[in-house]
Amino acid sequence: MFVVLILPMISGCWNMRELEHMFYAHAIGIDYIDGQYKLYAQILDFSTLGRQEAGGSKSETTEGAWVGKGVGKSFQEAVHHLYATSQRRIYWGHLNSVVLSEAVLKHGIHEVVDQLTRYNEFRYTLWVFGTRNSVEEVLLASPILESSPVYSQLSDPEDVYEQSSFIPPKRLYRLITEIREPGKTPLLPLIHLSKGRWVDKKTKYSALEIEGMGIIKDGKWKGWLSKEDVTGSRWLERGTVRTPLVIDSDKQPAAVVIFEHPKPRIHPEMRDGKVYFTIGVTVKGSIGLMVKEVSESEIASRSEKLIGEEIRRTFKEGLKQETDSLNLLDSLYRNKLPEWRKLTQLREFPLDAESLQSIDVKVQITNSGRTVGPFSPSK
């Protein structure tokens, strides 16, 4: 009798699914063509990952992933169209990255963001990228020397960014915050396929690379800035870990300085109904390469000049598209809200070439490396 009474109280796993009986979505790509959403889901092949780490043979898919497709007039309809051909239940809890095509960005991302934040299996920590390439090709790109997309820039962009910081990767919650913050200009990293830079004896491979930043306004694509156009933003990004700067002498490379963790300061000031900004940057660096004999003081002064020029160039490139590419207005919004409201009521885009008044850069060379001067062969 006792056993019979406790049977209903025994918990079980009657409706649990075996792990190997589900498909795990790792990344999705979203396109918009002829009034329809096209959804591309990258499904990981865990046998490739497991055998690779154990030193075993590869699976049938050399890329380590499959890509499924779904089409629909809405994002939700495209998802269910994908389900129709899936042979197993698709689990979205391990989704890591989202790639948005230029066409989706031009159409508007509100419906996509709504879906990604509404369904309980999607998380706010997804990496979000834009692309001007084919979404399908980006998802099928196989990382160099690896057979699983788990090790690509699409899945783990911080790994490369910590070694060479130019354009920071962006999480979904950061993008949502920037879209909703009135003083912010949302900038989305753009990923593309760089061809022919990695080869072996038989094949030239395509590798993923961040090529620039897409400008988002009211949830839609406004334009884009190349990697060269936004190099100045790295000095105002507190997340910058390690970034190089080439020092020239007589129009020839003389040294390369590796800078770490810049400390920016932005001071807004209102005068006669216009806003003016003063930027200060303090940064420490070490000499990574010296080709010519150059003193540390000269390297420091030259670095200060080049950093200031990069910052001003990025600001001017943004002005061409009526974009606050350095997010200077955010400092006015947070520190002088009444002035910001008055300014934005008078002009939709209140910045011009005179808005950035001065840039004060302080560089300290902390390490010149193990070699005292430039290397030269003995005579």
XYZ file of C-alpha atoms in Angstrom:
379
model
C 0.000 0.000 0.000
C 2.831 2.378 0.843
C 4.533 1.792 -2.512
C 1.275 2.345 -4.389
C 0.653 5.639 -2.578
C 4.102 7.120 -3.343
C 4.125 6.152 -7.047
C 2.249 9.349 -8.153
C 4.802 11.433 -6.276
C 7.807 9.970 -8.092
C 9.111 12.432 -10.648
C 10.177 11.137 -14.008
C 11.535 12.242 -17.361
C 8.818 10.724 -19.514
C 8.713 13.652 -21.969
C 12.463 14.286 -22.132
C 14.145 13.948 -25.503
C 17.513 12.317 -26.015
C 20.215 14.857 -26.819
C 21.235 13.074 -30.007
C 17.650 13.160 -31.259
C 17.538 16.940 -31.764
C 19.106 19.436 -34.170
C 20.990 22.322 -32.542
C 20.876 25.667 -34.313
C 24.181 27.498 -33.927
C 23.676 30.534 -36.186
C 20.928 31.942 -38.375
C 20.986 34.240 -41.369
C 18.024 36.352 -42.424
C 17.413 37.806 -45.882
C 14.485 39.683 -47.435
C 13.782 39.164 -51.133
C 10.632 39.997 -53.141
C 8.546 40.690 -50.051
C 9.504 37.451 -48.320
C 11.831 36.557 -45.471
C 14.448 33.907 -46.163
C 15.741 32.163 -43.071
C 18.982 30.189 -43.107
C 19.672 28.002 -40.057
C 23.160 26.642 -39.458
C 22.876 23.255 -37.733
C 26.040 21.969 -36.085
C 27.449 18.539 -36.833
C 28.711 17.568 -33.375
C 30.377 14.419 -34.690
C 32.867 16.650 -36.512
C 33.602 18.634 -33.372
C 33.876 15.569 -31.175
C 36.098 13.584 -33.517
C 38.303 16.571 -34.174
C 38.951 17.170 -30.473
C 39.546 13.452 -29.962
C 41.880 13.265 -32.957
C 39.527 11.084 -34.986
C 38.452 11.217 -38.606
C 36.191 13.860 -40.078
C 32.509 13.489 -40.804
C 30.864 13.630 -44.200
C 30.429 17.428 -44.018
C 33.819 19.103 -44.273
C 32.359 22.382 -43.042
C 31.079 20.781 -39.838
C 27.579 22.186 -40.329
C 24.442 21.953 -42.424
C 22.364 24.937 -43.516
C 18.584 24.635 -43.757
C 16.303 27.151 -45.506
C 12.828 28.473 -44.847
C 10.749 31.091 -46.691
C 7.724 33.081 -45.595
C 5.960 36.430 -45.727
C 6.810 36.872 -42.043
C 9.783 35.787 -39.980
C 7.586 33.347 -38.026
C 6.226 31.812 -41.225
C 9.792 31.298 -42.510
C 10.683 29.485 -39.284
C 7.757 27.070 -39.652
C 8.602 26.538 -43.315
C 12.033 25.431 -42.115
C 10.439 23.041 -39.601
C 8.560 21.297 -42.422
C 11.764 19.806 -43.891
C 13.654 19.310 -40.638
C 13.960 15.630 -39.765
C 14.266 16.363 -36.051
C 13.137 18.959 -33.538
C 15.298 22.101 -33.797
C 16.527 23.395 -30.456
C 17.290 27.144 -30.375
C 18.682 27.402 -26.850
C 22.289 27.179 -28.089
C 21.863 29.766 -30.857
C 25.010 31.880 -30.888
C 24.927 34.328 -33.822
C 22.556 36.187 -36.132
C 23.528 37.527 -39.566
C 21.268 40.160 -41.142
C 21.489 40.884 -44.852
C 21.578 44.407 -46.255
C 18.085 43.836 -47.676
C 16.682 42.983 -44.215
C 18.337 46.036 -42.713
C 16.844 48.248 -45.429
C 13.408 46.706 -44.875
C 13.687 47.188 -41.103
C 14.695 44.865 -38.286
C 11.841 45.499 -35.857
C 10.004 42.258 -36.718
C 13.215 40.233 -36.484
C 14.189 41.752 -33.131
C 10.652 41.205 -31.835
C 10.857 37.502 -32.692
C 14.355 37.090 -31.242
C 13.323 38.679 -27.938
C 9.873 37.094 -27.670
C 10.540 33.360 -28.047
C 11.816 31.889 -24.784
C 14.638 29.800 -26.322
C 16.351 32.820 -27.897
C 18.751 34.773 -25.694
C 19.766 38.423 -25.532
C 23.458 37.504 -25.684
C 23.469 36.555 -29.389
C 26.217 38.057 -31.533
C 24.637 40.218 -34.241
C 26.242 41.013 -37.610
C 25.204 42.638 -40.842
C 26.523 41.566 -44.219
C 26.593 42.790 -47.799
C 27.465 39.280 -49.021
C 25.256 36.246 -49.464
C 23.960 35.169 -46.057
C 24.116 31.526 -47.114
C 27.794 31.791 -48.115
C 28.669 33.435 -44.802
C 27.051 30.591 -42.849
C 28.760 27.938 -44.991
C 32.235 29.470 -44.592
C 34.519 27.025 -42.824
C 37.119 28.357 -40.373
C 40.794 27.948 -41.269
C 42.419 24.742 -39.932
C 39.159 23.826 -38.221
C 36.201 21.781 -39.399
C 33.593 23.294 -37.065
C 32.030 26.793 -37.240
C 32.307 26.925 -33.441
C 35.840 28.269 -33.957
C 34.992 30.997 -36.493
C 34.795 34.782 -36.055
C 31.054 34.439 -36.470
C 30.815 32.356 -33.313
C 33.659 33.752 -31.213
C 34.531 37.274 -32.454
C 36.089 38.303 -29.137
C 39.005 35.911 -29.654
C 40.332 37.891 -32.642
C 39.233 41.271 -31.249
C 41.328 40.825 -28.108
C 44.429 40.352 -30.256
C 43.729 43.105 -32.787
C 41.011 45.570 -31.780
C 39.463 47.621 -34.578
C 35.693 47.072 -34.740
C 34.090 45.658 -31.578
C 31.599 42.786 -31.889
C 28.078 43.456 -30.699
C 25.587 41.480 -28.644
C 21.845 41.618 -29.309
C 21.099 43.438 -26.047
C 23.659 46.133 -26.928
C 22.033 46.679 -30.318
C 18.575 46.931 -28.722
C 19.910 49.422 -26.175
C 21.453 51.608 -28.864
C 18.265 51.559 -30.948
C 16.186 52.690 -27.959
C 18.649 55.245 -26.568
C 17.862 58.655 -28.140
C 21.456 59.854 -27.884
C 23.015 56.771 -29.455
C 23.818 56.003 -33.089
C 23.500 52.213 -33.606
C 26.478 50.846 -35.542
C 26.400 47.189 -36.578
C 29.580 45.208 -37.444
C 29.563 44.027 -41.052
C 31.024 40.608 -41.784
C 32.073 39.419 -45.221
C 34.047 36.720 -47.006
C 37.652 37.626 -47.742
C 38.879 35.399 -50.557
C 42.362 34.190 -51.398
C 44.209 35.274 -48.251
C 44.458 31.732 -46.840
C 45.706 28.884 -49.053
C 47.152 25.406 -48.938
C 48.743 23.343 -51.687
C 45.409 22.660 -53.346
C 42.853 25.304 -52.468
C 42.331 29.003 -51.817
C 39.981 29.491 -48.892
C 37.450 32.174 -48.022
C 37.753 33.534 -44.498
C 35.331 35.640 -42.484
C 36.409 39.218 -41.774
C 34.819 42.331 -40.285
C 34.842 44.863 -43.140
C 33.160 47.882 -41.578
C 30.107 49.102 -39.694
C 26.527 49.498 -40.869
C 24.639 52.634 -39.817
C 21.186 51.969 -38.365
C 18.565 54.698 -38.046
C 15.021 54.022 -36.809
C 15.748 50.304 -37.133
C 16.718 50.572 -40.805
C 19.887 50.618 -42.888
C 21.144 54.128 -43.580
C 24.577 53.391 -45.032
C 27.903 51.959 -44.020
C 31.447 52.969 -43.134
C 34.484 50.939 -44.157
C 37.046 49.643 -41.694
C 39.449 52.403 -42.777
C 36.762 55.048 -42.186
C 36.113 54.011 -38.579
C 39.672 53.447 -37.316
C 39.334 56.553 -35.149
C 36.503 55.026 -33.121
C 38.841 52.444 -31.557
C 40.476 55.204 -29.460
C 37.107 56.134 -27.937
C 36.070 52.533 -27.299
C 36.795 51.523 -23.708
C 36.603 47.891 -24.729
C 39.644 48.214 -27.016
C 42.141 45.610 -25.828
C 45.109 45.775 -28.191
C 45.474 47.763 -31.400
C 48.440 48.701 -33.648
C 49.529 52.041 -35.090
C 52.142 52.443 -37.844
C 54.543 55.367 -37.398
C 56.009 56.823 -40.614
C 59.246 58.711 -41.137
C 59.950 60.357 -44.505
C 56.861 58.539 -45.883
C 58.342 55.159 -44.942
C 57.311 52.872 -42.037
C 59.653 53.538 -39.118
C 57.948 51.742 -36.206
C 54.786 49.989 -35.083
C 53.356 50.756 -31.668
C 50.908 48.407 -29.941
C 48.447 50.349 -27.760
C 46.234 48.897 -25.039
C 43.129 50.035 -23.147
C 42.741 53.710 -24.160
C 40.995 56.012 -21.688
C 38.810 58.511 -23.585
C 37.067 61.626 -22.268
C 34.360 63.539 -24.120
C 33.340 66.990 -22.898
C 30.286 68.656 -24.542
C 29.688 72.400 -24.372
C 26.775 74.513 -25.610
C 27.449 77.960 -27.114
C 25.004 80.124 -29.069
C 22.616 77.224 -29.659
C 25.310 74.883 -31.019
C 27.176 72.016 -29.408
C 30.953 71.711 -29.358
C 33.000 68.747 -28.198
C 36.468 68.385 -26.735
C 37.978 64.915 -26.798
C 40.792 63.708 -24.580
C 42.520 60.329 -24.932
C 45.169 58.838 -22.663
C 46.778 55.621 -23.867
C 49.857 53.526 -23.169
C 51.764 51.560 -25.770
C 54.789 49.403 -26.445
C 57.032 49.356 -29.489
C 56.334 46.201 -31.477
C 58.610 46.956 -34.416
C 61.350 49.473 -35.161
C 62.709 49.748 -38.692
C 64.513 53.081 -38.363
C 66.278 54.809 -35.500
C 63.560 56.915 -33.871
C 63.536 58.241 -30.327
C 60.736 57.291 -27.941
C 59.743 60.932 -27.559
C 59.384 61.270 -31.323
C 57.355 58.069 -31.512
C 55.071 59.343 -28.749
C 54.533 62.755 -30.357
C 53.988 61.217 -33.785
C 51.488 58.729 -32.301
C 49.554 61.557 -30.642
C 49.241 63.340 -33.961
C 48.165 60.222 -35.884
C 45.560 59.212 -33.279
C 44.065 62.708 -33.401
C 43.942 62.560 -37.201
C 42.207 59.169 -37.142
C 39.554 60.392 -34.713
C 38.835 63.512 -36.779
C 38.703 61.531 -40.015
C 36.142 59.094 -38.590
C 34.072 62.058 -37.401
C 34.154 63.664 -40.859
C 33.302 60.396 -42.639
C 30.225 60.150 -40.436
C 29.198 63.715 -41.266
C 29.041 62.793 -44.953
C 26.115 60.499 -44.099
C 24.708 62.707 -41.332
C 25.857 60.182 -38.753
C 27.402 60.655 -35.328
C 30.036 57.989 -36.007
C 31.840 58.643 -32.696
C 28.634 58.783 -30.630
C 29.535 62.208 -29.273
C 25.911 63.245 -28.789
C 25.458 60.505 -26.207
C 27.719 62.411 -23.806
C 25.510 65.509 -24.217
C 22.360 63.400 -23.713
C 23.671 61.889 -20.471
C 25.267 64.991 -18.952
C 23.120 67.863 -20.246
C 19.692 66.468 -21.060
C 17.790 69.814 -21.291
C 20.379 71.161 -23.750
C 20.212 67.942 -25.780
C 16.417 68.146 -26.033
C 16.518 71.750 -27.158
C 19.264 71.057 -29.685
C 17.566 68.039 -31.293
C 14.228 69.870 -31.509
C 15.827 72.597 -33.593
C 17.808 70.301 -35.904
C 17.418 66.599 -36.592
C 21.179 66.254 -37.071
C 22.886 69.012 -35.067
C 26.547 68.253 -35.895
C 28.800 69.924 -38.458
C 32.525 70.178 -39.165
C 32.998 72.714 -36.367
C 31.318 70.573 -33.710
C 34.542 68.724 -32.932
C 36.686 71.519 -31.534
C 39.869 69.906 -30.229
C 41.430 66.491 -29.641
C 43.999 66.147 -26.898
C 45.957 62.870 -27.003
C 48.514 61.827 -24.405
C 50.707 58.842 -25.311
C 53.078 57.064 -22.956
C 55.554 54.500 -24.283
C 55.923 51.935 -21.532
C 58.039 49.293 -23.264
C 60.471 49.435 -26.170
C 60.902 45.671 -26.426
C 63.969 43.526 -25.829
C 65.967 45.146 -28.656
C 67.284 48.619 -27.853
C 67.458 49.955 -31.410
C 66.430 48.760 -34.890
C 67.913 45.452 -35.892
C 70.791 45.686 -38.373
C 73.151 42.971 -39.611
C 76.762 43.099 -38.400
C 79.278 44.505 -40.861
